[in-house]
CSV table of C-alpha atoms in Angstrom, one decimal:
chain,number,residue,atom,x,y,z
F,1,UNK,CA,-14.5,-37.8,-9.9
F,2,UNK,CA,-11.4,-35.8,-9.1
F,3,UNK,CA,-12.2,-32.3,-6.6
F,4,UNK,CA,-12.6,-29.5,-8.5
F,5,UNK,CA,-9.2,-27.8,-8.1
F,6,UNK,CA,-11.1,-24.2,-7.2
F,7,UNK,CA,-12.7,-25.8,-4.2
F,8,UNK,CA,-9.7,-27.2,-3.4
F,9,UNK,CA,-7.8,-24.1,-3.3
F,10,UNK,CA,-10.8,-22.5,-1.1
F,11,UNK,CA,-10.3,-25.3,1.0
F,12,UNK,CA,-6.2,-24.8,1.5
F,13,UNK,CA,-6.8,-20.8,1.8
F,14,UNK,CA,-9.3,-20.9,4.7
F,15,UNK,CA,-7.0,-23.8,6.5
F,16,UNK,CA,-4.1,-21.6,6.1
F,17,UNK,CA,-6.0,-18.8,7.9
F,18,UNK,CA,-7.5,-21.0,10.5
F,19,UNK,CA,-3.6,-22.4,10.9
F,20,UNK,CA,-2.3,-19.1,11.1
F,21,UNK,CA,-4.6,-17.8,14.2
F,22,UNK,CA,-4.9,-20.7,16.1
F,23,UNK,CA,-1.3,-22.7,15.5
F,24,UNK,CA,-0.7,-26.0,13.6
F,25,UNK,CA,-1.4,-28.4,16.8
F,26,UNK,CA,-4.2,-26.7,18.4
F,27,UNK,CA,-6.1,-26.5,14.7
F,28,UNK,CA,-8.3,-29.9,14.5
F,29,UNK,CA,-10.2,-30.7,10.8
F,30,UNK,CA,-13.8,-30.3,12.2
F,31,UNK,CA,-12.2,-26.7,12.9
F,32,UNK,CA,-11.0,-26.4,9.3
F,33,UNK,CA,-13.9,-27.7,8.1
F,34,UNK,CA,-16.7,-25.8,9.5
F,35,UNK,CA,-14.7,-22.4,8.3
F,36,UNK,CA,-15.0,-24.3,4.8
F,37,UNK,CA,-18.4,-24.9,5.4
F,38,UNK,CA,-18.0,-28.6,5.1
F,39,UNK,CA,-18.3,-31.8,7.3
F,40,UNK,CA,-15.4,-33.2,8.6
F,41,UNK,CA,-15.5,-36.0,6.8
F,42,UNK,CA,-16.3,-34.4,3.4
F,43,UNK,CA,-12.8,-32.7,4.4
F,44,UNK,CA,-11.2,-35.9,3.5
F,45,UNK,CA,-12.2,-36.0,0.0
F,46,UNK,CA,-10.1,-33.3,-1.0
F,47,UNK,CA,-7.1,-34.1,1.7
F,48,UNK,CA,-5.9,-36.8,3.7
F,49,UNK,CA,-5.2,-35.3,6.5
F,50,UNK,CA,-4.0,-32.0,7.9
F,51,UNK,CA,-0.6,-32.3,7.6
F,52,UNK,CA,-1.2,-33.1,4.0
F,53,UNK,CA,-3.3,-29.2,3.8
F,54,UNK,CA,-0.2,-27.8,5.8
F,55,UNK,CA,2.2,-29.3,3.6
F,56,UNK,CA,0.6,-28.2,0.2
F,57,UNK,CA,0.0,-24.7,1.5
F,58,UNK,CA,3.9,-24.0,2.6
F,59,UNK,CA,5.3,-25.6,-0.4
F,60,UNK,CA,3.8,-24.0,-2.4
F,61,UNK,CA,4.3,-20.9,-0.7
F,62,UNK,CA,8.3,-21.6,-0.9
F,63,UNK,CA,8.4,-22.7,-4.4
F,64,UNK,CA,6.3,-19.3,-5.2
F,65,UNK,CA,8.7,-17.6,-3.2
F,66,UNK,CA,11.9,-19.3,-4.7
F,67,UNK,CA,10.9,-18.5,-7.9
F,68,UNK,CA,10.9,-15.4,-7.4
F,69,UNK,CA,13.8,-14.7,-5.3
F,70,UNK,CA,16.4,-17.1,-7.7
F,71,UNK,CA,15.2,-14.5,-10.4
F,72,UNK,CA,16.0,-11.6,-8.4
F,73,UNK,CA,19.9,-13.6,-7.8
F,74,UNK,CA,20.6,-14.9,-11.5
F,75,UNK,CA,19.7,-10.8,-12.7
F,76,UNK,CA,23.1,-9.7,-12.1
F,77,UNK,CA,22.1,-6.8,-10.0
F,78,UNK,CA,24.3,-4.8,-7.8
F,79,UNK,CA,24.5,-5.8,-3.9
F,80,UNK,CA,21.8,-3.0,-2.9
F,81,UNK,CA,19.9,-3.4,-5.9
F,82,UNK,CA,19.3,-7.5,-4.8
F,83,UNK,CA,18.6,-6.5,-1.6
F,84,UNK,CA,15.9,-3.8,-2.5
F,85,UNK,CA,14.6,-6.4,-4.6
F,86,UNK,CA,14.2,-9.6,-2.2
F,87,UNK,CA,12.7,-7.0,0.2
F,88,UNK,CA,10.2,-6.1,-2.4
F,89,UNK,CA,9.6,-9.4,-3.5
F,90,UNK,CA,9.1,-10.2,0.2
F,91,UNK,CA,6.9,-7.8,0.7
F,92,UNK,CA,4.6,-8.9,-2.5
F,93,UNK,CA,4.5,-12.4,-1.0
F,94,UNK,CA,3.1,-11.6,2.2
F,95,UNK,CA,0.1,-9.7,0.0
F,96,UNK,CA,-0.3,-13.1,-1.9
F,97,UNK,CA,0.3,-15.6,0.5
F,98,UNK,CA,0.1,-13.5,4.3
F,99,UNK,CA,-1.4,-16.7,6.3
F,100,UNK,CA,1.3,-19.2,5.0
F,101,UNK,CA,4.0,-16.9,5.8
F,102,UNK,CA,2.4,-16.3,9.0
F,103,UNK,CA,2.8,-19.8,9.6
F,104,UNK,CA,6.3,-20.1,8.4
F,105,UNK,CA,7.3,-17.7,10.9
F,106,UNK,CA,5.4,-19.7,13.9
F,107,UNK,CA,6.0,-23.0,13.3
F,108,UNK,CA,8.7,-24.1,10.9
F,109,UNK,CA,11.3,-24.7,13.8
F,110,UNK,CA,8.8,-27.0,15.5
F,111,UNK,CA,7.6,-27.9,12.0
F,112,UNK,CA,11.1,-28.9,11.0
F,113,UNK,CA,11.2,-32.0,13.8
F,114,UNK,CA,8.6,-34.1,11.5
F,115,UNK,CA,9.9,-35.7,8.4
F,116,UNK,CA,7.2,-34.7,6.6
F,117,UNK,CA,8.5,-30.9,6.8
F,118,UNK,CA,12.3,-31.7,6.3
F,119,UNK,CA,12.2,-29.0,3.4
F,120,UNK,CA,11.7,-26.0,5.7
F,121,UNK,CA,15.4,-26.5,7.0
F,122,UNK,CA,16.5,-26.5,3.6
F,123,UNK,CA,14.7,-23.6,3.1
F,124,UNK,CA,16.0,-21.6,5.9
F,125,UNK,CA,19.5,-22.6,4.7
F,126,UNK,CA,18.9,-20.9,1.3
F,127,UNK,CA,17.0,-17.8,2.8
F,128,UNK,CA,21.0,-17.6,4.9
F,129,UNK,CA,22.6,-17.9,1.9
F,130,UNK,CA,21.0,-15.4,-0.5
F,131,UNK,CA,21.0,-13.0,1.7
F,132,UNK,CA,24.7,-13.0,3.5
F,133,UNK,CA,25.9,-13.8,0.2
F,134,UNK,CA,24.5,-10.1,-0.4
F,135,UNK,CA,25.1,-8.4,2.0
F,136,UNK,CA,29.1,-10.0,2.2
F,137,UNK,CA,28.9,-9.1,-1.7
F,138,UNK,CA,28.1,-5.7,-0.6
F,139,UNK,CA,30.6,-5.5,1.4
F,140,UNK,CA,33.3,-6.4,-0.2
F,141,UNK,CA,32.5,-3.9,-3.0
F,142,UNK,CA,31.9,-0.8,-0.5
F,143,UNK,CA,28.1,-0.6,-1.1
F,144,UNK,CA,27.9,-1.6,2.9
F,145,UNK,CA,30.1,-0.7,5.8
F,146,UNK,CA,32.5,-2.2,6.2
F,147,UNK,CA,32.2,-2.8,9.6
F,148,UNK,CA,28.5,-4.4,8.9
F,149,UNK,CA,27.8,-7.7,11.0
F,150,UNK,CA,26.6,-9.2,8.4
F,151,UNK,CA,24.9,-12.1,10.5
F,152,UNK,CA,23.1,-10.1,12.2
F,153,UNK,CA,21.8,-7.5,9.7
F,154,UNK,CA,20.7,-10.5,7.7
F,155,UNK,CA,18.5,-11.9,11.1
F,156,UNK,CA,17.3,-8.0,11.2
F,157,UNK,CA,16.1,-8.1,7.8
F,158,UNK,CA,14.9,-11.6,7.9
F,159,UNK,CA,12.8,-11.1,11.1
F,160,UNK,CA,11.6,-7.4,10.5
F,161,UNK,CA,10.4,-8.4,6.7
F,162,UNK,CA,8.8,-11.2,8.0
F,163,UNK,CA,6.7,-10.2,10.8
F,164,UNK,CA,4.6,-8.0,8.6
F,165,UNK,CA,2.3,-10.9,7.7
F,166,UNK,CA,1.3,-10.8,11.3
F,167,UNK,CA,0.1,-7.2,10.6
F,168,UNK,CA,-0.3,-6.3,6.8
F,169,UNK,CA,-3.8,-6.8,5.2
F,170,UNK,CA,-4.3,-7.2,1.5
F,171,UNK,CA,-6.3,-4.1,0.0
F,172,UNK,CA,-4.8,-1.9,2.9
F,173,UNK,CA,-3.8,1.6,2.6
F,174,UNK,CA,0.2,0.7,1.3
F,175,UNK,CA,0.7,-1.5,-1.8
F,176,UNK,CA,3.2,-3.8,-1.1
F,177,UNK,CA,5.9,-2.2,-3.2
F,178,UNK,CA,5.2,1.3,-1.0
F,179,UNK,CA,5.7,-0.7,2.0
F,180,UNK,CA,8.9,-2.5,0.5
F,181,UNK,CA,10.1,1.5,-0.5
F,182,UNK,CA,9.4,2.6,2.8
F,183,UNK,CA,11.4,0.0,4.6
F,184,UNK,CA,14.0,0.1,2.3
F,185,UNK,CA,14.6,3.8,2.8
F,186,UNK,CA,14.9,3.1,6.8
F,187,UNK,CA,16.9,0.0,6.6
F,188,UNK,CA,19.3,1.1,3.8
F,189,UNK,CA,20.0,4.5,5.3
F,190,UNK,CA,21.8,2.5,8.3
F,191,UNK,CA,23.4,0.1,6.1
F,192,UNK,CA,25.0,2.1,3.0
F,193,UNK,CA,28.1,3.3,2.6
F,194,UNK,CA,28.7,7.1,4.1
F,195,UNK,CA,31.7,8.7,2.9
F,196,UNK,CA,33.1,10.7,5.5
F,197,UNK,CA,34.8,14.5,4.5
């Protein structure tokens, strides 16, 4: 009998939570396991190890993620109008998936060092591209400044988008798309175009 792909799903959220607060290497399967309410070694019925849980929960995570944002590039938006929408998107991720971007934030450069986890590197290449390839867009057409460092607005972004998962809770007093508005109107206020009289 295959697990039932529900349990299994309980079993990858409450691993992704337990990975989240107490860090990928200090997280042992008993500890996963009793927050499942499960023996360790039922634990391995449904996974091989924990690497394999950690694995499946940032995957999927990215490709979630990817789909999303390669939507958001391929809709022929304007430069500000892509970068109001990754933000958003973002910002709705972190309500679905808050734990596994919590551990994307902690440990993928330490992550990144086993070949199980090559991906994430990949992944942080395309997260550079999208978004300097925005904001140099935006540039170029006078949406931005023109004296915008482009590098490290996209690090701002990046890191200041990011570290909400460390703070947001699902079913809080923002949606995320009120959250996304919010920082949108502080972030783009520095960044637009001001024309000068």
């Amino acid at each position: 009998m295959r697990p039932a792909p529900e349990r299994r799903r309980e079993i990858l959220d409450t691993a992704a939570e337990v990975f989240a607060a107490q860090g990928y290497d200090a997280t042992t399967v008993r500890r996963i396991a009793d927050a499942a309410g499960l023996l360790a070694g039922s634990l391995y019925y449904h996974f091989d190890s924990k690497e394999s849980m950690l694995d499946e929960i940032l995957a999927s995570f990215l490709r979630e993620l990817w789909g999303r944002y390669d939507a958001v590039l391929a809709a022929g938006l304007d430069p500000r109008q892509t970068i109001e929408a990754l933000v958003t998107e973002s910002f709705r991720e972190i309500d679905r998936h808050r734990a596994a971007v919590a551990i994307f934030q902690k440990e993928s450069r330490h992550l990144q060092e086993l070949p199980r986890f090559g991906y994430l590197a990949d992944a942080q290449h395309r997260f550079e591209k999208a978004w300097l390839g925005t904001l140099e867009r935006g540039v170029a057409a006078g949406v931005f400044r023109a004296d915008l460092d482009v590098r490290l607005t996209y690090r701002f972004v990046r890191d200041t988008v990011w570290v909400a998962a460390s703070w947001y809770r699902p079913g809080g007093q923002h949606s995320p798309e009120e959250i996304a508005r919010q920082y949108l109107s502080m972030v783009l206020d520095g960044i637009a175009f001001v024309t000068r009289t």
